[in-house]
Tab-separated table of C-alpha atoms in Angstrom:
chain	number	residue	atom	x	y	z
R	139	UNK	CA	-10.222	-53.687	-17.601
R	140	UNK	CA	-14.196	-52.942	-17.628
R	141	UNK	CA	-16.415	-53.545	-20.721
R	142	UNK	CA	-18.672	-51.364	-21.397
R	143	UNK	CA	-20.714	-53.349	-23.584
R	144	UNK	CA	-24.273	-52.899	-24.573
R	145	UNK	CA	-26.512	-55.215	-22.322
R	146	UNK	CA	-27.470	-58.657	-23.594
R	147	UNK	CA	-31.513	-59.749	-24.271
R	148	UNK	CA	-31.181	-62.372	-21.722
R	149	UNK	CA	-29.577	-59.602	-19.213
R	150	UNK	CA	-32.528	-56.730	-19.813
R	151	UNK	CA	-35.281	-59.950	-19.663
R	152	UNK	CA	-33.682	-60.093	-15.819
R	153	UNK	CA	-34.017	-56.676	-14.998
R	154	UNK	CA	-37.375	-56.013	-16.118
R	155	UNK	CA	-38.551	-59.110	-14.446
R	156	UNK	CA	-36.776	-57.276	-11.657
R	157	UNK	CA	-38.677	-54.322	-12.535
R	158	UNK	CA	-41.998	-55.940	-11.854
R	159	UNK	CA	-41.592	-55.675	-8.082
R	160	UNK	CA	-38.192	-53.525	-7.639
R	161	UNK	CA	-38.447	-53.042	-4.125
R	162	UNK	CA	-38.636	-57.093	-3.418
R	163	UNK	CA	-35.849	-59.436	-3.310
R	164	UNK	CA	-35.837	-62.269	-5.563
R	165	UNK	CA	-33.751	-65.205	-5.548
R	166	UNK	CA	-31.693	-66.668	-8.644
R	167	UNK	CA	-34.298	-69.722	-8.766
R	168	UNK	CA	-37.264	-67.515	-9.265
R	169	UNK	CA	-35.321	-65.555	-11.424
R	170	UNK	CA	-34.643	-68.401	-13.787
R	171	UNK	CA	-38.196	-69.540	-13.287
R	172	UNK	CA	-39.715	-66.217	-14.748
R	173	UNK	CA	-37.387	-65.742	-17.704
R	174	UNK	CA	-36.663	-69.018	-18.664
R	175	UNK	CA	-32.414	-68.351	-18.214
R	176	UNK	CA	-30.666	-71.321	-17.059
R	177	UNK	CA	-28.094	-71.125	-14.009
R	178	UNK	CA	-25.105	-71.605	-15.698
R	179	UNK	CA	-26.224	-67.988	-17.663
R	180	UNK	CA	-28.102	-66.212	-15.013
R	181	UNK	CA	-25.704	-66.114	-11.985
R	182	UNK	CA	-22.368	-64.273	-14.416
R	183	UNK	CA	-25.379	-61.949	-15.612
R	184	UNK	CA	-26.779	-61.281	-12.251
R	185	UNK	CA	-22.872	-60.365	-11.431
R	186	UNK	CA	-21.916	-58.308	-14.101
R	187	UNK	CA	-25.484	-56.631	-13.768
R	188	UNK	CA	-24.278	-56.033	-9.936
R	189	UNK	CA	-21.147	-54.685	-10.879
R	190	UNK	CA	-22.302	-52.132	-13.275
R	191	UNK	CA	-24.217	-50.416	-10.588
R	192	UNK	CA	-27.921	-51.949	-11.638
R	193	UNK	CA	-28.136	-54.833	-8.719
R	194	UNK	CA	-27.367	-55.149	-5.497
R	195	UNK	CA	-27.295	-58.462	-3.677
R	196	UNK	CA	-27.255	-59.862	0.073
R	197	UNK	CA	-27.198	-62.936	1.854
R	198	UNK	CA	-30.691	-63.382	3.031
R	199	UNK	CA	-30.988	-66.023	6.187
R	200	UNK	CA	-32.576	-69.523	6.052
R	201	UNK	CA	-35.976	-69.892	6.314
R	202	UNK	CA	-35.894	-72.850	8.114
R	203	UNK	CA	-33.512	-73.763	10.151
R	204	UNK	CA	-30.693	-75.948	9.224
R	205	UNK	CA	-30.386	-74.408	5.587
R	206	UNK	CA	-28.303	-72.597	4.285
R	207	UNK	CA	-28.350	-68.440	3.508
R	208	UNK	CA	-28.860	-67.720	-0.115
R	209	UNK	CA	-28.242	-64.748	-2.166
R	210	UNK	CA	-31.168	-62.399	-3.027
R	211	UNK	CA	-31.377	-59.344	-5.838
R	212	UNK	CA	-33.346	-56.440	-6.415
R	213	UNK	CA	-32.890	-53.340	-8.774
R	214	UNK	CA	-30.933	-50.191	-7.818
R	215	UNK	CA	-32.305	-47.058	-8.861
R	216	UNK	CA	-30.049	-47.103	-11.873
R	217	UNK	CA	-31.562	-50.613	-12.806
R	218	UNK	CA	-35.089	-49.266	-12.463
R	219	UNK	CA	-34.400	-46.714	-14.099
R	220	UNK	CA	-32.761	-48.806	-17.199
R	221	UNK	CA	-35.771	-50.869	-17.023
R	222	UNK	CA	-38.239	-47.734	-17.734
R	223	UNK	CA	-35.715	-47.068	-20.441
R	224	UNK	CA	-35.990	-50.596	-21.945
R	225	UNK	CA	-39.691	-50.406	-21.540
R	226	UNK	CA	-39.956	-46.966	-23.294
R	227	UNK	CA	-37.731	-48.196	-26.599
R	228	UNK	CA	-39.886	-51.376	-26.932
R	229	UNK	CA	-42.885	-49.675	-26.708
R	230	UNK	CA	-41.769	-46.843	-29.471
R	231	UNK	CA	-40.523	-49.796	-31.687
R	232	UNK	CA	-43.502	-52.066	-31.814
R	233	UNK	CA	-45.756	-47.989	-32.007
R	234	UNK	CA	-43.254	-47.978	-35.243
R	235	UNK	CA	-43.887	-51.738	-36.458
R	236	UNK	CA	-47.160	-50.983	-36.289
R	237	UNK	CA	-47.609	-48.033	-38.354
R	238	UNK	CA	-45.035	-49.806	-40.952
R	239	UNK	CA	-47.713	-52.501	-41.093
């Protein structure tokens, strides 16, 4: 059976530092390097993101030779465009804070 839960912070921190450069691949290890999400977290978040539609992976080559492939992400259109959406609602809630303040 699928959840449908809401997304977690640690999962929308990885898809807007997807959203940065969404048409680039990044691997997991600069992926935990710009949020801060350790591996044991990151790669079942990169999968479920993957799953739901908002990721797609591939097996990108070695660079060099004699190492092994590694798996690289980047945003779908449906994870860019949840990233614009995440964007939006932080930027109306910290417009509201302010006001409030």
């Amino acid at each position: 059976m699928k959840r449908n839960r809401p997304l977690s912070p640690h999962a929308k921190s990885l898809i807007v530092a997807l959203a940065i450069r969404p048409t680039d691949w990044c691997y997991g290890y600069e992926l935990m390097q710009k949020t801060d999400i350790q591996s044991g977290t990151l790669y079942p978040i990169l999968m479920r993101l993957a799953e739901k539609g908002l990721l797609e992976s591939r097996w990108m080559p070695p660079e060099q030779e004699g190492r092994p492939a590694r798996h690289a992400y980047r945003l779908t259109d449906v994870g860019l465009k949840a990233a614009y959406e995440f964007d939006r609602a932080h930027t109306a809630a910290s417009t509201f804070k302010e006001k409030l303040a």
